[in-house]
């Protein structure tokens, strides 16, 4: 019945053709006998019946293949044996399969992120114990060398943990009025071992202001910028952090007089996994994830970051933030804090 309903127009044309032929034979072929006309009608009917039967056979065969394919648990849009009249059903089937695969992969990624986050928290316990044990080492050179490696492990753990949180669907943000100087000092404190070890000249010219941001994530961004300054430092390293205040805007500038960035790389440094063309004398193996995560975090915080650099001279990152105008008491307190320079 489905075949008849689907091909009713074609069958109607065939019937009309038969009637027309019979009328032509009966009215215009007056010399022909009834037997001859009936014989021609029979031949025409048999021919059309065979054609219709073959077409119906192929139709039901395609329908059987379609039903079989629609029961599969994989994408079937490129499978042979599908006709054009089932494109909608095939599309619905493939979308359902792809959604199922995407959900399955998403769940696996979430489980992996949870596992990595839990692993990072567990590893922090023996790491903290190792740092305490390091303080008891009497050999100063050995103590410094071991502490440097422990600090590197701590940075990698924090980076992995933050990376899991940033790429999670539940990215926790707590935007509030944050003390800009406190955020800068916290980031410097987290990198103080490497700044002291590499004899950095540290220049702080940060205004006593409050800005709208998430302090935890903003400190992580500053931590990444300071780590880059340490990695690519020269013989006379300088790290300068200053704030520039405009109408309702605060621009925090983090500048180092280090290796710099080549012109061919500067447009791509915030891309995921991009490491540039510098080899860094083999001291560091860059992953290209630090600045990528920093850019992602700043975008979600509503901040913007730009970079300027002259290769072999300096690198300057500028972060634009919104100044907080709501907490006058905190602003007055912050104005009396001395600026730091070391």
Short mmCIF file of N, CA and C in Angstrom, two decimals, residues 70-176:
data_model
loop_
_atom_site.label_atom_id
_atom_site.label_comp_id
_atom_site.label_asym_id
_atom_site.label_seq_id
_atom_site.Cartn_x
_atom_site.Cartn_y
_atom_site.Cartn_z
N UNK A 70 18.87 2.16 9.78
CA UNK A 70 18.36 3.03 10.84
C UNK A 70 18.45 2.39 12.22
N UNK A 71 18.65 1.09 12.25
CA UNK A 71 18.82 0.41 13.54
C UNK A 71 20.28 0.36 13.99
N UNK A 72 21.19 0.85 13.13
CA UNK A 72 22.62 0.81 13.47
C UNK A 72 22.95 1.89 14.49
N UNK A 73 24.06 1.69 15.21
CA UNK A 73 24.48 2.65 16.23
C UNK A 73 25.69 3.46 15.77
N UNK A 74 25.77 3.73 14.47
CA UNK A 74 26.83 4.56 13.93
C UNK A 74 26.25 5.46 12.84
N UNK A 75 27.03 6.43 12.39
CA UNK A 75 26.57 7.38 11.39
C UNK A 75 26.43 6.68 10.04
N UNK A 76 25.28 6.88 9.38
CA UNK A 76 24.98 6.11 8.16
C UNK A 76 24.79 7.00 6.93
N UNK A 77 25.07 8.30 7.05
CA UNK A 77 24.75 9.19 5.93
C UNK A 77 25.53 8.85 4.67
N UNK A 78 26.69 8.21 4.79
CA UNK A 78 27.48 7.86 3.62
C UNK A 78 27.36 6.40 3.22
N UNK A 79 26.46 5.71 3.83
CA UNK A 79 26.29 4.29 3.51
C UNK A 79 25.57 4.14 2.17
N UNK A 80 25.95 3.15 1.34
CA UNK A 80 25.25 2.91 0.06
C UNK A 80 23.88 2.28 0.32
N UNK A 81 22.99 2.45 -0.62
CA UNK A 81 21.66 1.84 -0.51
C UNK A 81 20.62 2.77 0.04
N UNK A 82 20.96 4.02 0.32
CA UNK A 82 19.99 4.97 0.84
C UNK A 82 19.47 5.83 -0.31
N UNK A 83 18.18 6.05 -0.34
CA UNK A 83 17.59 6.87 -1.39
C UNK A 83 17.34 8.28 -0.87
N UNK A 84 17.08 9.18 -1.79
CA UNK A 84 16.96 10.59 -1.42
C UNK A 84 15.72 10.87 -0.58
N UNK A 85 14.69 10.04 -0.69
CA UNK A 85 13.46 10.33 0.02
C UNK A 85 13.53 10.01 1.51
N UNK A 86 14.65 9.51 1.99
CA UNK A 86 14.79 9.23 3.43
C UNK A 86 15.88 10.09 4.06
N UNK A 87 16.23 11.20 3.40
CA UNK A 87 17.29 12.06 3.92
C UNK A 87 16.95 12.59 5.31
N UNK A 88 15.67 12.96 5.52
CA UNK A 88 15.27 13.50 6.82
C UNK A 88 15.44 12.46 7.93
N UNK A 89 15.02 11.22 7.65
CA UNK A 89 15.16 10.16 8.65
C UNK A 89 16.63 9.86 8.93
N UNK A 90 17.45 9.84 7.89
CA UNK A 90 18.88 9.59 8.07
C UNK A 90 19.52 10.71 8.89
N UNK A 91 19.13 11.96 8.59
CA UNK A 91 19.67 13.10 9.34
C UNK A 91 19.29 13.00 10.81
N UNK A 92 18.04 12.68 11.11
CA UNK A 92 17.60 12.53 12.51
C UNK A 92 18.38 11.42 13.21
N UNK A 93 18.55 10.30 12.49
CA UNK A 93 19.30 9.18 13.07
C UNK A 93 20.74 9.58 13.37
N UNK A 94 21.41 10.23 12.41
CA UNK A 94 22.82 10.59 12.60
C UNK A 94 22.98 11.65 13.69
N UNK A 95 22.06 12.61 13.75
CA UNK A 95 22.13 13.63 14.81
C UNK A 95 21.98 12.98 16.17
N UNK A 96 21.08 12.02 16.29
CA UNK A 96 20.89 11.32 17.56
C UNK A 96 22.14 10.54 17.95
N UNK A 97 22.77 9.89 16.97
CA UNK A 97 23.98 9.13 17.25
C UNK A 97 25.12 10.06 17.65
N UNK A 98 25.27 11.17 16.93
CA UNK A 98 26.36 12.11 17.23
C UNK A 98 26.15 12.76 18.59
N UNK A 99 24.92 13.09 18.93
CA UNK A 99 24.65 13.65 20.26
C UNK A 99 25.00 12.65 21.36
N UNK A 100 24.69 11.39 21.12
CA UNK A 100 25.03 10.35 22.10
C UNK A 100 26.54 10.21 22.25
N UNK A 101 27.26 10.21 21.12
CA UNK A 101 28.71 10.10 21.18
C UNK A 101 29.33 11.33 21.85
N UNK A 102 28.78 12.51 21.55
CA UNK A 102 29.30 13.73 22.16
C UNK A 102 29.09 13.73 23.66
N UNK A 103 27.92 13.29 24.11
CA UNK A 103 27.65 13.23 25.54
C UNK A 103 28.58 12.22 26.23
N UNK A 104 28.79 11.09 25.56
CA UNK A 104 29.69 10.09 26.13
C UNK A 104 31.11 10.62 26.26
N UNK A 105 31.58 11.33 25.21
CA UNK A 105 32.93 11.90 25.26
C UNK A 105 33.02 13.01 26.30
N UNK A 106 31.96 13.81 26.42
CA UNK A 106 31.93 14.87 27.42
C UNK A 106 32.01 14.29 28.83
N UNK A 107 31.26 13.22 29.08
CA UNK A 107 31.31 12.58 30.39
C UNK A 107 32.70 12.02 30.69
N UNK A 108 33.34 11.45 29.66
CA UNK A 108 34.69 10.92 29.84
C UNK A 108 35.67 12.04 30.16
N UNK A 109 35.54 13.18 29.46
CA UNK A 109 36.42 14.31 29.73
C UNK A 109 36.21 14.87 31.13
N UNK A 110 34.95 14.93 31.55
CA UNK A 110 34.67 15.41 32.91
C UNK A 110 35.27 14.48 33.96
N UNK A 111 35.14 13.18 33.73
CA UNK A 111 35.73 12.21 34.66
C UNK A 111 37.26 12.36 34.70
N UNK A 112 37.85 12.57 33.52
CA UNK A 112 39.30 12.75 33.46
C UNK A 112 39.74 14.02 34.18
N UNK A 113 38.99 15.11 34.00
CA UNK A 113 39.31 16.35 34.69
C UNK A 113 39.20 16.19 36.20
N UNK A 114 38.13 15.50 36.64
CA UNK A 114 37.97 15.27 38.08
C UNK A 114 39.12 14.43 38.62
N UNK A 115 39.55 13.44 37.83
CA UNK A 115 40.65 12.59 38.28
C UNK A 115 41.95 13.38 38.39
N UNK A 116 42.22 14.22 37.37
CA UNK A 116 43.46 15.01 37.40
C UNK A 116 43.43 16.01 38.55
N UNK A 117 42.26 16.64 38.77
CA UNK A 117 42.16 17.59 39.88
C UNK A 117 42.38 16.90 41.22
N UNK A 118 41.75 15.73 41.39
CA UNK A 118 41.94 14.99 42.64
C UNK A 118 43.39 14.55 42.80
N UNK A 119 44.01 14.12 41.70
CA UNK A 119 45.42 13.70 41.75
C UNK A 119 46.32 14.86 42.16
N UNK A 120 46.06 16.05 41.60
CA UNK A 120 46.87 17.22 41.95
C UNK A 120 46.75 17.54 43.44
N UNK A 121 45.54 17.46 43.97
CA UNK A 121 45.37 17.73 45.40
C UNK A 121 46.10 16.70 46.25
N UNK A 122 46.06 15.44 45.83
CA UNK A 122 46.74 14.39 46.60
C UNK A 122 48.25 14.57 46.55
N UNK A 123 48.79 14.97 45.39
CA UNK A 123 50.24 15.12 45.25
C UNK A 123 50.75 16.31 46.05
N UNK A 124 49.89 17.29 46.29
CA UNK A 124 50.32 18.47 47.05
C UNK A 124 50.74 18.10 48.48
N UNK A 125 50.16 17.06 49.04
CA UNK A 125 50.51 16.65 50.41
C UNK A 125 51.95 16.18 50.51
N UNK A 126 52.39 15.19 49.70
CA UNK A 126 53.81 14.81 49.78
C UNK A 126 54.74 15.93 49.31
N UNK A 127 54.26 16.81 48.42
CA UNK A 127 55.09 17.92 47.98
C UNK A 127 55.35 18.88 49.14
N UNK A 128 54.31 19.18 49.90
CA UNK A 128 54.49 20.06 51.07
C UNK A 128 55.43 19.42 52.09
N UNK A 129 55.29 18.12 52.28
CA UNK A 129 56.20 17.42 53.21
C UNK A 129 57.63 17.47 52.70
N UNK A 130 57.82 17.34 51.39
CA UNK A 130 59.18 17.40 50.83
C UNK A 130 59.80 18.78 51.01
N UNK A 131 58.98 19.83 50.89
CA UNK A 131 59.49 21.18 51.10
C UNK A 131 59.92 21.40 52.55
N UNK A 132 59.14 20.83 53.48
CA UNK A 132 59.53 20.93 54.89
C UNK A 132 60.82 20.16 55.16
N UNK A 133 60.97 19.00 54.56
CA UNK A 133 62.19 18.21 54.73
C UNK A 133 63.38 18.91 54.09
N UNK A 134 63.10 19.67 53.01
CA UNK A 134 64.18 20.38 52.33
C UNK A 134 64.82 21.43 53.25
N UNK A 135 64.04 22.00 54.16
CA UNK A 135 64.57 23.02 55.05
C UNK A 135 65.61 22.44 56.02
N UNK A 136 65.61 21.14 56.22
CA UNK A 136 66.53 20.51 57.16
C UNK A 136 67.85 20.09 56.53
N UNK A 137 67.99 20.27 55.22
CA UNK A 137 69.23 19.90 54.55
C UNK A 137 70.31 20.91 54.91
N UNK A 138 71.45 20.42 55.34
CA UNK A 138 72.53 21.29 55.81
C UNK A 138 73.35 21.86 54.66
N UNK A 139 73.47 21.11 53.56
CA UNK A 139 74.23 21.57 52.41
C UNK A 139 73.41 22.64 51.67
N UNK A 140 73.91 23.89 51.69
CA UNK A 140 73.16 25.00 51.12
C UNK A 140 72.95 24.84 49.62
N UNK A 141 73.98 24.39 48.91
CA UNK A 141 73.87 24.22 47.46
C UNK A 141 72.85 23.14 47.11
N UNK A 142 72.94 22.03 47.84
CA UNK A 142 71.98 20.94 47.60
C UNK A 142 70.58 21.36 47.96
N UNK A 143 70.43 22.11 49.04
CA UNK A 143 69.11 22.58 49.46
C UNK A 143 68.49 23.48 48.40
N UNK A 144 69.29 24.40 47.85
CA UNK A 144 68.78 25.31 46.83
C UNK A 144 68.40 24.57 45.56
N UNK A 145 69.27 23.63 45.15
CA UNK A 145 68.99 22.88 43.93
C UNK A 145 67.72 22.05 44.07
N UNK A 146 67.56 21.42 45.22
CA UNK A 146 66.37 20.59 45.43
C UNK A 146 65.11 21.45 45.55
N UNK A 147 65.23 22.59 46.21
CA UNK A 147 64.06 23.46 46.36
C UNK A 147 63.61 24.01 45.01
N UNK A 148 64.56 24.27 44.14
CA UNK A 148 64.19 24.75 42.80
C UNK A 148 63.33 23.73 42.07
N UNK A 149 63.71 22.47 42.15
CA UNK A 149 62.92 21.42 41.49
C UNK A 149 61.55 21.27 42.14
N UNK A 150 61.50 21.39 43.47
CA UNK A 150 60.22 21.29 44.17
C UNK A 150 59.30 22.45 43.79
N UNK A 151 59.88 23.63 43.65
CA UNK A 151 59.08 24.78 43.24
C UNK A 151 58.54 24.60 41.82
N UNK A 152 59.34 24.03 40.97
CA UNK A 152 58.88 23.77 39.61
C UNK A 152 57.72 22.76 39.61
N UNK A 153 57.83 21.75 40.45
CA UNK A 153 56.74 20.77 40.57
C UNK A 153 55.48 21.46 41.07
N UNK A 154 55.62 22.36 42.03
CA UNK A 154 54.47 23.07 42.57
C UNK A 154 53.80 23.93 41.48
N UNK A 155 54.61 24.60 40.68
CA UNK A 155 54.05 25.41 39.60
C UNK A 155 53.31 24.55 38.58
N UNK A 156 53.88 23.41 38.24
CA UNK A 156 53.24 22.53 37.27
C UNK A 156 51.92 21.98 37.81
N UNK A 157 51.89 21.66 39.11
CA UNK A 157 50.65 21.16 39.72
C UNK A 157 49.58 22.24 39.70
N UNK A 158 49.95 23.45 40.08
CA UNK A 158 48.98 24.54 40.06
C UNK A 158 48.48 24.82 38.65
N UNK A 159 49.39 24.74 37.68
CA UNK A 159 48.98 24.94 36.29
C UNK A 159 48.02 23.88 35.81
N UNK A 160 48.30 22.62 36.14
CA UNK A 160 47.41 21.52 35.73
C UNK A 160 46.05 21.65 36.39
N UNK A 161 46.04 22.00 37.67
CA UNK A 161 44.77 22.14 38.40
C UNK A 161 43.95 23.30 37.83
N UNK A 162 44.60 24.42 37.56
CA UNK A 162 43.89 25.57 37.00
C UNK A 162 43.40 25.27 35.60
N UNK A 163 44.21 24.54 34.81
CA UNK A 163 43.78 24.17 33.47
C UNK A 163 42.52 23.33 33.48
N UNK A 164 42.42 22.41 34.43
CA UNK A 164 41.21 21.59 34.54
C UNK A 164 40.00 22.45 34.89
N UNK A 165 40.19 23.40 35.78
CA UNK A 165 39.08 24.25 36.19
C UNK A 165 38.63 25.17 35.07
N UNK A 166 39.58 25.72 34.33
CA UNK A 166 39.23 26.66 33.25
C UNK A 166 38.44 25.96 32.17
N UNK A 167 38.81 24.74 31.81
CA UNK A 167 38.15 24.04 30.71
C UNK A 167 36.92 23.26 31.16
N UNK A 168 36.60 23.36 32.44
CA UNK A 168 35.41 22.70 32.94
C UNK A 168 34.17 23.51 32.61
N UNK A 169 33.02 22.84 32.49
CA UNK A 169 31.77 23.56 32.23
C UNK A 169 31.34 24.37 33.44
N UNK A 170 31.84 24.02 34.63
CA UNK A 170 31.51 24.74 35.86
C UNK A 170 32.69 25.61 36.24
N UNK A 171 32.88 26.69 35.50
CA UNK A 171 34.00 27.60 35.73
C UNK A 171 33.56 28.59 36.80
N UNK A 172 34.09 28.44 38.02
CA UNK A 172 33.65 29.27 39.13
C UNK A 172 34.29 30.65 39.07
N UNK A 173 33.45 31.68 39.08
CA UNK A 173 33.90 33.06 39.08
C UNK A 173 33.27 33.79 40.25
N UNK A 174 34.06 34.58 40.94
CA UNK A 174 33.58 35.40 42.04
C UNK A 174 34.11 36.82 41.83
N UNK A 175 33.37 37.58 41.02
CA UNK A 175 33.77 38.94 40.71
C UNK A 175 33.48 39.82 41.91
N UNK A 176 34.48 40.57 42.33
CA UNK A 176 34.33 41.47 43.46
C UNK A 176 35.35 42.60 43.34
#
